Structures are given as structure tokens and as C-alpha cells.
Short mmCIF file of C-alpha atoms in Angstrom, two decimals:
data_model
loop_
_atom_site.label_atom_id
_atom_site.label_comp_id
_atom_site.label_asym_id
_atom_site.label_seq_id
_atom_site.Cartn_x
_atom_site.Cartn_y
_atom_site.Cartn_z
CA UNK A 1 24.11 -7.21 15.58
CA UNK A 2 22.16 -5.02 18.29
CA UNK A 3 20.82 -6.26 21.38
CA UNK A 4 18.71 -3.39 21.74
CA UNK A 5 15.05 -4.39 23.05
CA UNK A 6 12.30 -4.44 20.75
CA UNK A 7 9.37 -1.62 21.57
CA UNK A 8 11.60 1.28 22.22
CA UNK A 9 8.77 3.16 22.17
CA UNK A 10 5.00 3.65 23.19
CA UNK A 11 4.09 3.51 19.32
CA UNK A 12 5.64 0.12 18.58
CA UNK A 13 4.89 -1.35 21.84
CA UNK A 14 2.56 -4.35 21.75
CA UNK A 15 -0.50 -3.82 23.65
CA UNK A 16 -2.63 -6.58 22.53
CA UNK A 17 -2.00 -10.15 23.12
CA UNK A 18 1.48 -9.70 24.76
CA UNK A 19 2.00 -12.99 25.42
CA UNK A 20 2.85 -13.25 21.77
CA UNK A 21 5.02 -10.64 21.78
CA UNK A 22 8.98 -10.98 20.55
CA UNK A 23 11.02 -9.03 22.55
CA UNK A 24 14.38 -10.24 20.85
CA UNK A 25 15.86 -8.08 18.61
CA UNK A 26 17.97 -11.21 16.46
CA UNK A 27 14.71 -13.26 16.25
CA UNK A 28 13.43 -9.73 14.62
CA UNK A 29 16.33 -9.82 12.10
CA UNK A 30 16.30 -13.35 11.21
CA UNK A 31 12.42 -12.86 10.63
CA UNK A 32 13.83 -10.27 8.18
CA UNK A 33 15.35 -12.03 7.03
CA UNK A 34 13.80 -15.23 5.85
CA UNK A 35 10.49 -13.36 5.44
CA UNK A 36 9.98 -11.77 1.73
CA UNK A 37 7.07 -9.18 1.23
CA UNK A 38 6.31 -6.10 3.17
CA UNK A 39 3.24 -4.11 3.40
CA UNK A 40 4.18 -0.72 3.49
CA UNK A 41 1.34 2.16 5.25
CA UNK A 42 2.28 5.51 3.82
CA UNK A 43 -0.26 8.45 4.45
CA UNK A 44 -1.40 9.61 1.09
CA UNK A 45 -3.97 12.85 1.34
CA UNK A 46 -6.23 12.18 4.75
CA UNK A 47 -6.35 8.09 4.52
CA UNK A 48 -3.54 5.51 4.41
CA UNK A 49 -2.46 3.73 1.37
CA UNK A 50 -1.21 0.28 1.63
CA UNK A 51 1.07 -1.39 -1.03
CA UNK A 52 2.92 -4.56 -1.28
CA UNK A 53 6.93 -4.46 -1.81
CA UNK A 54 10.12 -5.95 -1.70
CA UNK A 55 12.77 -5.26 0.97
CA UNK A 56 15.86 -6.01 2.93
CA UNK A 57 17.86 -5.08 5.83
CA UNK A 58 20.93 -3.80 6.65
CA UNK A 59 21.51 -4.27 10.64
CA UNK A 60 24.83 -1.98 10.35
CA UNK A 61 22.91 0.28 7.62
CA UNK A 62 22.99 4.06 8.52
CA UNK A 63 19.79 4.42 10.22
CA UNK A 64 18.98 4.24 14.00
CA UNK A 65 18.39 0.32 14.65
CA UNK A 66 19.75 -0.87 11.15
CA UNK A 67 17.81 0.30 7.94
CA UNK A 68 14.91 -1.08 6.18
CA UNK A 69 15.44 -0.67 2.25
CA UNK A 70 11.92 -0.86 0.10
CA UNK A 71 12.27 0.34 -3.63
CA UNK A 72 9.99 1.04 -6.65
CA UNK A 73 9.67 3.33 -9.34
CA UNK A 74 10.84 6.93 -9.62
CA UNK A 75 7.71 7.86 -10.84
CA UNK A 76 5.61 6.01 -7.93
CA UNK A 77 3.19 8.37 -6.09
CA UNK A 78 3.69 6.67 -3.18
CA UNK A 79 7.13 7.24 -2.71
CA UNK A 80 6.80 11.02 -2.97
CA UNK A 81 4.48 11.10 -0.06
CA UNK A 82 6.73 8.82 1.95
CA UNK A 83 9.90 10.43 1.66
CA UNK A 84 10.31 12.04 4.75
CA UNK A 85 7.30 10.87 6.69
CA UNK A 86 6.52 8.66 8.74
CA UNK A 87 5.55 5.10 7.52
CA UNK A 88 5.04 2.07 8.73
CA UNK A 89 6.45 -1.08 7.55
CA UNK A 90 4.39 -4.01 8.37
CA UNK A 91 5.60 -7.93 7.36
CA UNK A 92 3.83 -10.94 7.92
CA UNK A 93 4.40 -14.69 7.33
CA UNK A 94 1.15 -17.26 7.40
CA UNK A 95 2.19 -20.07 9.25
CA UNK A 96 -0.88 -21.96 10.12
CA UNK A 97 -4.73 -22.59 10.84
CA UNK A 98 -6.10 -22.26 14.48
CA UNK A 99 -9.26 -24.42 14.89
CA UNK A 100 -10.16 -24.10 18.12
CA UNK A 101 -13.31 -25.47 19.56
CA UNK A 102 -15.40 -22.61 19.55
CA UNK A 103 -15.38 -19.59 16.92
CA UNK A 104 -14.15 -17.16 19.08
CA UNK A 105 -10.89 -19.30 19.90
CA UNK A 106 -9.89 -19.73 15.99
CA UNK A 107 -6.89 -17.89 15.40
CA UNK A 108 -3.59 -18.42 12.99
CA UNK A 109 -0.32 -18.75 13.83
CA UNK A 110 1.46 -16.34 12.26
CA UNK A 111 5.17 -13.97 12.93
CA UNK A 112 4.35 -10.50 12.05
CA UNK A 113 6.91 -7.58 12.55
CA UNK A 114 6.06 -3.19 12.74
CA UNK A 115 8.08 -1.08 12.06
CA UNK A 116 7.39 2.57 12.45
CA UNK A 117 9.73 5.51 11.13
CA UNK A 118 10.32 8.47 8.98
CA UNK A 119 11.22 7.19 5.35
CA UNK A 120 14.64 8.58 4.11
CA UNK A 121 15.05 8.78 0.23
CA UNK A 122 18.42 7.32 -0.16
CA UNK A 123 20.23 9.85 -2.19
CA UNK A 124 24.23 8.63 -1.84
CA UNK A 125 24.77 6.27 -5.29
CA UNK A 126 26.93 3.45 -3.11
CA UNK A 127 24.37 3.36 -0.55
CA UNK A 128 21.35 2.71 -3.16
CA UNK A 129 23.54 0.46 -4.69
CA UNK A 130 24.12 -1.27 -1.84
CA UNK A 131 20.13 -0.97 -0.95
CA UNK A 132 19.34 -2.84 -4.61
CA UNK A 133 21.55 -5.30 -4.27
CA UNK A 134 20.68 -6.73 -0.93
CA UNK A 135 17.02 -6.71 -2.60
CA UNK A 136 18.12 -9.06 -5.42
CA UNK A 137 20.38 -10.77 -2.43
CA UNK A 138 17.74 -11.07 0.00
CA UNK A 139 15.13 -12.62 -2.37
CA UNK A 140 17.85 -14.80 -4.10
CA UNK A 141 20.65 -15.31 -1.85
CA UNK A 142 23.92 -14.48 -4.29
CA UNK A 143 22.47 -13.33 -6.99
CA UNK A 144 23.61 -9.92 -6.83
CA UNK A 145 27.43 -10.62 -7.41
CA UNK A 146 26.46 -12.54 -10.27
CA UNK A 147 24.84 -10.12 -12.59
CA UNK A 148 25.80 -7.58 -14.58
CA UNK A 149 25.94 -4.17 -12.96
CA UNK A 150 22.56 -1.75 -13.62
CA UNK A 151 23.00 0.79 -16.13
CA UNK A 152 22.67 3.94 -15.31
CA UNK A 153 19.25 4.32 -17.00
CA UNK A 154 17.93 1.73 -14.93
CA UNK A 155 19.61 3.14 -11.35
CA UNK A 156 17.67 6.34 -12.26
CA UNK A 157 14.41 4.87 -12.65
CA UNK A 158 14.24 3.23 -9.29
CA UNK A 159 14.16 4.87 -5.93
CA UNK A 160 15.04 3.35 -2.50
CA UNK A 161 13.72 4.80 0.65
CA UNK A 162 14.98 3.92 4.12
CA UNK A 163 13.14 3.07 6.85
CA UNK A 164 15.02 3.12 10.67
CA UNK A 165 14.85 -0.17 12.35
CA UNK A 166 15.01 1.40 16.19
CA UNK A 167 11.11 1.40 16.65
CA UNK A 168 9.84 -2.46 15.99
CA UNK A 169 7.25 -4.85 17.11
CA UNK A 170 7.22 -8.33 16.79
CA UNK A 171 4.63 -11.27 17.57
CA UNK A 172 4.46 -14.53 17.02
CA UNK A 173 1.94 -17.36 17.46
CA UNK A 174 2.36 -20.83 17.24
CA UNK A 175 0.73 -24.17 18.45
CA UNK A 176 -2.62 -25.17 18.83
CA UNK A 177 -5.71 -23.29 20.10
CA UNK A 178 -5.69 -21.89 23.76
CA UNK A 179 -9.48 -23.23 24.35
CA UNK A 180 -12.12 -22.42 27.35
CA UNK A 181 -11.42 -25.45 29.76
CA UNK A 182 -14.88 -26.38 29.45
CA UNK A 183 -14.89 -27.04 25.20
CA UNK A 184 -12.00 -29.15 26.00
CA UNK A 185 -13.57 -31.46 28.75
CA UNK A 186 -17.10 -31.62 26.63
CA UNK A 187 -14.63 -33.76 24.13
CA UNK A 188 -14.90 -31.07 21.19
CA UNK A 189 -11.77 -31.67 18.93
CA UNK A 190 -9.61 -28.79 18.49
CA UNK A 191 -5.88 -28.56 16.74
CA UNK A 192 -4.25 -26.42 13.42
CA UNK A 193 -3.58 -26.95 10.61
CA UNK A 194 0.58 -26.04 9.83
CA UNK A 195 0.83 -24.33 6.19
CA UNK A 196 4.05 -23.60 4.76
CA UNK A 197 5.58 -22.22 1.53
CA UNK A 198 7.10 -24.64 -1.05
CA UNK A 199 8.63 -24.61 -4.39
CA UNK A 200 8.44 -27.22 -7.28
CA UNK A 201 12.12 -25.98 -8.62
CA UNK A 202 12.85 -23.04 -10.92
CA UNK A 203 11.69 -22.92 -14.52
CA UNK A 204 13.82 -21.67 -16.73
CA UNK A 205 12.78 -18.66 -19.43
CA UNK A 206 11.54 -19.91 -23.25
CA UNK A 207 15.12 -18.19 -24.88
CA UNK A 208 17.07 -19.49 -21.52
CA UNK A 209 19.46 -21.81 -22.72
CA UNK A 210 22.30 -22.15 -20.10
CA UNK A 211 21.62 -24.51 -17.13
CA UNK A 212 19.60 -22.91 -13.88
CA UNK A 213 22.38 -20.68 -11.93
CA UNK A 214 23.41 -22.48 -8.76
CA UNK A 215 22.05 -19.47 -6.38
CA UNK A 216 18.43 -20.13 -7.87
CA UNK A 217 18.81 -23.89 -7.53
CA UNK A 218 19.45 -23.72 -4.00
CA UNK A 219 17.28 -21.00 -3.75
CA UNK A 220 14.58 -22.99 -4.66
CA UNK A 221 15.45 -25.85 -2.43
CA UNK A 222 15.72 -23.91 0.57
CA UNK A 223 11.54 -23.82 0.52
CA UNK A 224 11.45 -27.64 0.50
CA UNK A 225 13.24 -28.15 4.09
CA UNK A 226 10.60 -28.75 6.90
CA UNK B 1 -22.13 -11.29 -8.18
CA UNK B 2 -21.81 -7.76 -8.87
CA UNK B 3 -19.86 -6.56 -12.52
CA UNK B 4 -19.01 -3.50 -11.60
CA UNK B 5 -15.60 -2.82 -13.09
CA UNK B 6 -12.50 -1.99 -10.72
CA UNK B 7 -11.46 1.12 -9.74
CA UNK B 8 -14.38 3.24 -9.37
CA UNK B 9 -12.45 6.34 -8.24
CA UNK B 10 -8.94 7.57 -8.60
CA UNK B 11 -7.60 6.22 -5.37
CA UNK B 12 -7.83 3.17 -6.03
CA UNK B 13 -6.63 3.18 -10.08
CA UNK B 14 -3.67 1.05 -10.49
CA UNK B 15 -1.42 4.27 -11.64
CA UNK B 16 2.04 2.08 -12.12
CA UNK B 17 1.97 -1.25 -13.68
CA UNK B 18 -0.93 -0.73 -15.62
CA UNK B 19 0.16 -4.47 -17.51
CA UNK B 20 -0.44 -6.23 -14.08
CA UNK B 21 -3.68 -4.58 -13.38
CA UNK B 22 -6.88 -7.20 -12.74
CA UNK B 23 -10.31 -4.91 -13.87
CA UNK B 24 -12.45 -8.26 -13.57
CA UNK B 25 -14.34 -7.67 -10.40
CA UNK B 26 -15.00 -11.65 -10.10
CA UNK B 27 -11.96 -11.90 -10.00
CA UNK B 28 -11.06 -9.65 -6.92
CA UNK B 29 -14.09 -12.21 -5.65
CA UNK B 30 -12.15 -15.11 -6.57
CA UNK B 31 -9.15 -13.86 -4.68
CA UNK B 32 -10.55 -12.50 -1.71
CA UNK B 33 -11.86 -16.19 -1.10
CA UNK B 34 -8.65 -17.67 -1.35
CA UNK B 35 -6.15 -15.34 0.55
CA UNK B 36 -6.13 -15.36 4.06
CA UNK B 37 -4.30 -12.59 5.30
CA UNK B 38 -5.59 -8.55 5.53
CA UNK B 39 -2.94 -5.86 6.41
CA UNK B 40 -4.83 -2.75 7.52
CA UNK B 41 -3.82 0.23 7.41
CA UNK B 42 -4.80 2.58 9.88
CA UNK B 43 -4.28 6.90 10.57
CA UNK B 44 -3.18 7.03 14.41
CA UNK B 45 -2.18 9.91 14.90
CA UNK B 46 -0.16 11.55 12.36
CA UNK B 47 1.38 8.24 10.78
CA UNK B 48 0.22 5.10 9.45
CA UNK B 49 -0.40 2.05 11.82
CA UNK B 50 -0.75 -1.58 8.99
CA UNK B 51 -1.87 -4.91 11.49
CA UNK B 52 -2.20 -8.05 9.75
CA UNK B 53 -5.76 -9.40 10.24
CA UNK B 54 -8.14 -12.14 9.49
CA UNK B 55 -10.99 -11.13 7.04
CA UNK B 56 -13.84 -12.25 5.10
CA UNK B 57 -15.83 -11.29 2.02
CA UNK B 58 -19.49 -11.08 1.88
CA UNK B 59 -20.27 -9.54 -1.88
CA UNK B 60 -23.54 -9.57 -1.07
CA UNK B 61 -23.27 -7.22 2.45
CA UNK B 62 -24.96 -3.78 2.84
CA UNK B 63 -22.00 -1.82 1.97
CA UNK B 64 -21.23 -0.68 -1.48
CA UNK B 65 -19.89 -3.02 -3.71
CA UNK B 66 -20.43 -5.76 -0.85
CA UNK B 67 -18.64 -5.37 2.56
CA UNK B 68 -15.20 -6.61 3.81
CA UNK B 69 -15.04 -8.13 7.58
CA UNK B 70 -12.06 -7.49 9.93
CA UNK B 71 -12.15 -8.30 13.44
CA UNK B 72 -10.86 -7.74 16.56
CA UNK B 73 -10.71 -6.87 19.95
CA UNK B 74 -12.76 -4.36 21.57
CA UNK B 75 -9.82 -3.04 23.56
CA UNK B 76 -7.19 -2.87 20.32
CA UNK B 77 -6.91 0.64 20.24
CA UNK B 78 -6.78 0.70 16.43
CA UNK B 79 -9.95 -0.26 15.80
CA UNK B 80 -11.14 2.59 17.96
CA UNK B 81 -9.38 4.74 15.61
CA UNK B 82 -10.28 2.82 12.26
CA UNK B 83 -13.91 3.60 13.53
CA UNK B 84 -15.64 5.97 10.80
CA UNK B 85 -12.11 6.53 9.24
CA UNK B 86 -11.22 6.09 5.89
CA UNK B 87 -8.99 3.32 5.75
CA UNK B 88 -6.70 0.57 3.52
CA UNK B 89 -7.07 -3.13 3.32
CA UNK B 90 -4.75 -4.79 1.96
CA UNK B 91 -4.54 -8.46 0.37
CA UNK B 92 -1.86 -10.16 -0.81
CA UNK B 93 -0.13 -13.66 -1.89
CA UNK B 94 2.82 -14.65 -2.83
CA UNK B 95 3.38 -16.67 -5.92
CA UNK B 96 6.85 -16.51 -6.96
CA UNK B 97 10.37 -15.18 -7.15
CA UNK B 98 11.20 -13.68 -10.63
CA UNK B 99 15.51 -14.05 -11.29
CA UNK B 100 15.70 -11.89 -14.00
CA UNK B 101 18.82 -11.34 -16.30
CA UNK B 102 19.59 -7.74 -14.42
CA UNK B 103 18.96 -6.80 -10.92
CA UNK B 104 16.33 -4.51 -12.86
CA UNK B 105 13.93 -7.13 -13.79
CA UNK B 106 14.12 -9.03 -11.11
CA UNK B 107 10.25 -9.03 -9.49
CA UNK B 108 7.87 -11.28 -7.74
CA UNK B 109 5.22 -13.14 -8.75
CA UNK B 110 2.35 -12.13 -6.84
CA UNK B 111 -1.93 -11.46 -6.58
CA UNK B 112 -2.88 -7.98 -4.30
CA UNK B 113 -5.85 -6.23 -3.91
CA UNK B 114 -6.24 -3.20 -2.41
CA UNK B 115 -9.84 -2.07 -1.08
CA UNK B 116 -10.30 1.81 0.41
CA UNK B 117 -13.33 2.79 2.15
CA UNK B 118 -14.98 3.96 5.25
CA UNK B 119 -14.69 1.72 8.19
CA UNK B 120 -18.26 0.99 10.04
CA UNK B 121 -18.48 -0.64 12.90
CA UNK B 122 -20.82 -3.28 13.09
CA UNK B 123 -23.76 -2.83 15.60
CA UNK B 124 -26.27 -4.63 14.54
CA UNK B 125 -26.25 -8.44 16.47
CA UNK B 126 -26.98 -10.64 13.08
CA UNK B 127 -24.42 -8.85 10.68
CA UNK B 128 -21.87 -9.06 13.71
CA UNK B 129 -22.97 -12.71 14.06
CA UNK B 130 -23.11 -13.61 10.25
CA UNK B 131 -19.41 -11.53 9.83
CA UNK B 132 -18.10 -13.92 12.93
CA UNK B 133 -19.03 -17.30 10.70
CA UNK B 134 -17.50 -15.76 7.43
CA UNK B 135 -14.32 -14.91 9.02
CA UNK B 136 -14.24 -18.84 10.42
CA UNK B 137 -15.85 -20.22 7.18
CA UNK B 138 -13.23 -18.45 5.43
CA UNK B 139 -10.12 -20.00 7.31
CA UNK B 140 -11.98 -23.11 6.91
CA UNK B 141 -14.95 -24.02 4.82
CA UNK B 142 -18.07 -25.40 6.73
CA UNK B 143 -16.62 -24.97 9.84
CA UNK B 144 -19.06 -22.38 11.43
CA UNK B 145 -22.00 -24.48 11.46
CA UNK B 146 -19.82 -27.55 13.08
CA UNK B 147 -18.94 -24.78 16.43
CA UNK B 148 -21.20 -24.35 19.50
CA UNK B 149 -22.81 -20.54 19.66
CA UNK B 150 -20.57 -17.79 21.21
CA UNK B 151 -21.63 -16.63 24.26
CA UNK B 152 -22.70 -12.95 24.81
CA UNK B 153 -19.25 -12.45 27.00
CA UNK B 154 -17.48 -13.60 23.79
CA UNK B 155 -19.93 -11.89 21.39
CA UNK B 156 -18.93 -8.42 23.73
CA UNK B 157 -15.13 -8.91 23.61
CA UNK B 158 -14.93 -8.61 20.01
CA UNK B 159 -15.25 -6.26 17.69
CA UNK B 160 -15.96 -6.08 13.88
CA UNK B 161 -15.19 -3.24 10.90
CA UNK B 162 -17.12 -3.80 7.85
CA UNK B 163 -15.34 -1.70 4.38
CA UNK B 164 -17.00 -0.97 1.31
CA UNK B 165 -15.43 -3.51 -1.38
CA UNK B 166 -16.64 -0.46 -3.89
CA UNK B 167 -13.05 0.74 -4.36
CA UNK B 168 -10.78 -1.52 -4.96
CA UNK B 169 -8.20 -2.37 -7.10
CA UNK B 170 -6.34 -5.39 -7.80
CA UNK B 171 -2.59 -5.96 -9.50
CA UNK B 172 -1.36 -9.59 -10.32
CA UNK B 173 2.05 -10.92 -11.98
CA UNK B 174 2.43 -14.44 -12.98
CA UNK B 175 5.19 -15.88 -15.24
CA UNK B 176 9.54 -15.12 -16.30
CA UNK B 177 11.20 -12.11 -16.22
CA UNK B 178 10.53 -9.78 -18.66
CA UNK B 179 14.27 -8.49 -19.84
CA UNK B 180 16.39 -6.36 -21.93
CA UNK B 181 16.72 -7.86 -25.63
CA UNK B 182 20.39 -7.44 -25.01
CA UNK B 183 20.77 -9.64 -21.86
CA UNK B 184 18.42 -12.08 -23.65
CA UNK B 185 20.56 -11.88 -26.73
CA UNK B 186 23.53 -12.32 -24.43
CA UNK B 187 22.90 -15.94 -23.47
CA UNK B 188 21.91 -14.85 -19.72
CA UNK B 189 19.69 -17.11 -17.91
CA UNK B 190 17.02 -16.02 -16.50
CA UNK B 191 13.69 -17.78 -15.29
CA UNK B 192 11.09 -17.82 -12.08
CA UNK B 193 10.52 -19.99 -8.98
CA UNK B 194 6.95 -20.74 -8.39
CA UNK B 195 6.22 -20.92 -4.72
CA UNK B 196 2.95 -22.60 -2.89
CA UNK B 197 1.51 -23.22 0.15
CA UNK B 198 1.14 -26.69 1.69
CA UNK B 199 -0.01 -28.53 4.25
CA UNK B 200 1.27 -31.53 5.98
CA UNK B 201 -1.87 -31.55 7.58
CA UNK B 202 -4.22 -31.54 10.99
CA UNK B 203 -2.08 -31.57 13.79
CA UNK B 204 -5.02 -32.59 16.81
CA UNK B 205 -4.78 -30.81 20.45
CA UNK B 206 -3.24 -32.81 23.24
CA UNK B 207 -6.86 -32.80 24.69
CA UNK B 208 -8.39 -33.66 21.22
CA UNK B 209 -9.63 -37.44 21.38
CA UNK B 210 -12.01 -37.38 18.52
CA UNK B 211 -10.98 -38.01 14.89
CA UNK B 212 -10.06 -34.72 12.99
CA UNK B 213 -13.41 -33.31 12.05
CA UNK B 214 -13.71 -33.35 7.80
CA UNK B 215 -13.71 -29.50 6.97
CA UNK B 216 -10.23 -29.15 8.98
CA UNK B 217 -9.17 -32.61 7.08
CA UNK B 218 -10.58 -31.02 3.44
CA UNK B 219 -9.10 -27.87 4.62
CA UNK B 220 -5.49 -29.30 5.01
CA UNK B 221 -5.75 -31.27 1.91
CA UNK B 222 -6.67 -28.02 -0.32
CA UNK B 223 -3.25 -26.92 0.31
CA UNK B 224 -1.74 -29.61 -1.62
CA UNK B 225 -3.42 -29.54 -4.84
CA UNK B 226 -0.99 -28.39 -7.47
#
């Protein structure tokens, strides 16, 4: 792990509402970590295109920082205009209502990270490899190991791009509404409303016949702890 | 309620995945209600800048095809530069984790919509007003009416980007894995975890004395219908 601080630079440093700002480069990862979706910017003609996609990290991956893996299709538009410009990888986790006690003091509480870098096709087979299985791993923890490996059919229809993890932003909020001292002495309720993600269990497939695999039973659990 | 259908223009036709595309223009509505978070994406400079943002819908606004809120800050440089730009609004929620039999087909279960257009600022006072109450009323329903009026100095400190909801597009993926008749053949399991968002609900403010006021209570209880 790096102890490097967040915000290296002028483009990822947090100029709005620093006192939300993360400045710990672990808490970064472990967002990474936990947090599943990514909204990746690429610049597509003269306006930005934004498209939801899977991802992991690799804190000792190749790239300055750590890398950020996304993947998709070969034949993906987007990734031809990423590779080798700069994107900007964007992830955010919902973690709550803000009702303060006016409308200008409603907010959510949130933990968004930006990242900001040139996108790398990954062209070396054990490194993409690597990439796609700490996909699988990162939205099922284990799951890699235990499948069968990808044929090569299917390793040439999927491209991974890389995405440095040296220039990052994070911010956080949390808590209840920061309200003008005056709502708060006319008596005016204020407080939020804490959301989180859960899951009911995993359903098996119709022609599924073997018991659920132990990695997607725990996986599962792991969204019911509060 | 408008019918136009979806993607109006190429930029916004759904190009890969044309299985998972949504053409029911109600049903971009539909979504847009229920998903809270925006990621915008942004040209600064030469690259890409996506922020995750508050929003709200009105299908009924001057802009083509109805007009898209985001808000902000008056000082965040970005939406100085989203200003007149073409830019990318991004919506989406997560609804699943898809374990498929091969690190292929394994996916997520997801809604996303993705709107491009011309960002306008908003000058005129009663849009910028009505915009304000959508993006509360849309975090929680009712609530607008419930708050005290902004004050100019609050009115002045924030800023607000209407997009055309003419092009848009919209993607969704619900259910198992789809995967080779082979690994299905082969006895594999394979299956989904549905995921959801709850509340435990209204936590008050250390200064709040009254009872929790009944939008934040319904609002906190439509989390946990199932």
C-alpha cells in the first residue's frame, strides 16, 4: 500500500466543499474496494460520453498510484476513443438523505472518488488476465479461482484499459444537516435519512442444480451487516 | 407525458447491448423519478471531468423533450465550464450481481440512462425557483412545500444547469446469467444476487425536538418495500 497523498495535482484537487475532502490514500482504496460501479467520462468527438462499468484495483498494478482496470467489449466505441486519452473515472456510493431545515441545506451523504488519467489498453495476456479476474474477484470475492479459465474466444472479445491511480480525489459526507443557527433555534426539525444496499440471498439459475457456491453465499451476506 | 421514442440521434443510440436497450420514453420517466444520483460529465480542458450530483426531472420544462436539473455552486468551476457546453448526464442504479458459469458472463444487474444535450444555465428567478423544489421534492416527496423560502443570499450562491431530456438513451439488465450451453450442460451453477436499498429510517438532529415530519418518515419507509 502507498501513503502517497491524495490530490497530487491541481486537476484532482478538491476545491469545493473541502471539508469533505479524503486526503487518505487507504480510505481511497478500501472505498475501491467495497464500492462496485464506476462512471467512466471519456471524450468522444467535442462532448463527453458517460457510461456505467465494472472495475477493480490493483494498488501494486503497473501504473503510477496502482491501476484502475474497467473492461467491455472489443467492439465498444468507447474504448477506442479512450485508449490513450485522458479519462476520468468517477465512483460514487449513496449513503443517505440530508433533510435539513431549509432547501438550500438538503444535501446526501455520499463517498465519491475521481480519478483522472490517460487510459492504457492493456495489451500483455497475464496482465489482462490478471485485470478480468480481479473484476469477477472484486464483485464476488473468490470467484475467480473457482471457474473455469476463459477461452480464448472470449479473452479476445473483451478489452481492459488501465487507468493510473496517482491523480485521485475523494469526499465524503456523513451525518446530519449543517443548518443556519437560526432554523435550528426557530424549532424546525432537521435529520437524514441513512440508506444502504441489501441483498435477499442469491437465486439460483432455472437449469442450476448444484447448491449456491460458498463465495456467492457469503457474498450475499456481506450486504446484510449494518 | 411525451412518447417520443429514445434515441433521437446517433449519440445517444444504444450501439452495444442492443438486448438491454429501454426505447419506452415513460419509462426513462419512471426511472429518472426513482434514482437519485447524476454523474456529469464535463469537457475541462482537454479531458473529461464526471461529479456526482443531485438532479431532478421536469418532463414538462422548456427544453426539448423536457429539461433535466443539476445544481450547484456558483463558485464550482465546472459548472462555469458546463455553461453552453454540450454535456453527459448520467443515471444509474444498481440492481444486482450476475455469477455467471465463466468469468465471461458474469454482469450486473442494473437500470442507466444516459441524457446528452446543451447545458443552459438557468436565469430566469421562477424556473431557478421551481428547479430548487424538484431537486428537494425529488430526494423527498412533498418536502418543498413543508421548507421556509430561501433567501436571495441563498438563491445567489447557487447555481442551476437545465439539459434537454431530448437525447437520451436508456440500457437495463434484470435477471441470471446468460451462459454457454456447454457450462450449462456441465452442471455449473450459476445464478444472480438481487441487491436493494433500505432504510432503517429518520435519524433526527441533536437540535431536532419535533417529531420526524411525515414526508421524511414516508420517505424512509419507501426504501423498504420489497
Amino acid at each position: 500500500m502507498t501513503t502517497t497523498p491524495l490530490s497530487p495535482t491541481d486537476r484532482t484537487t478538491v476545491s469545493r466543499g473541502r471539508n469533505r475532502m479524503v486526503a487518505d490514500r487507504e480510505e481511497l482504496h478500501r472505498f475501491l474496494d467495497v464500492a462496485l460501479v464506476a462512471h467512466l467520462g471519456v471524450l468522444v468527438g467535442e462532448h463527453p460520453l458517460v457510461l456505467p462499468a465494472a472495475f477493480a484495483v490493483d494498488v501494486d498494478g503497473p501504473d503510477e498510484g496502482g491501476s484502475l482496470y474497467v473492461h467491455g467489449s472489443v467492439a465498444a466505441g468507447w474504448l477506442r476513443q479512450a485508449a490513450g486519452a485522458t479519462v476520468c473515472v468517477t465512483v460514487t456510493e449513496l449513503d443517505g438523505l440530508v433533510a435539513g431545515r431549509s432547501a438550500f441545506h438538503h444535501s446526501m451523504n455520499y463517498r465519491s472518488a475521481v480519478v483522472i488519467g490517460a487510459a492504457r489498453v492493456v495489451d500483455d495476456e497475464a496482465e489482462r488476465a490478471h485485470a478480468l479476474d480481479l473484476i469477477v474477484d472484486h464483485m464476488i470475492p473468490g470467484r475467480a479461482v473457482t471457474l473455469r479459465p476463459s477461452t480464448r474466444k472470449e479473452l479476445a472479445a473483451t478489452a481492459v484499459l488501465a487507468v493510473p491511480l496517482h491523480e485521485a480525489s475523494m469526499k465524503a459526507r456523513a451525518g446530519g444537516p449543517v443548518d443556519e443557527p437560526s432554523d435550528v433555534a426557530a424549532g424546525v426539525w432537521g435529520g437524514h435519512v441513512p440508506l444502504r444496499m441489501v441483498s435477499d440471498g442469491a437465486v439460483s439459475g432455472e437449469d442450476s442444480h448444484d447448491r449456491v457456491p460458498a463465495d456467492v453465499v457469503a457474498r450475499a451476506a456481506s450486504y446484510d451487516g449494518r
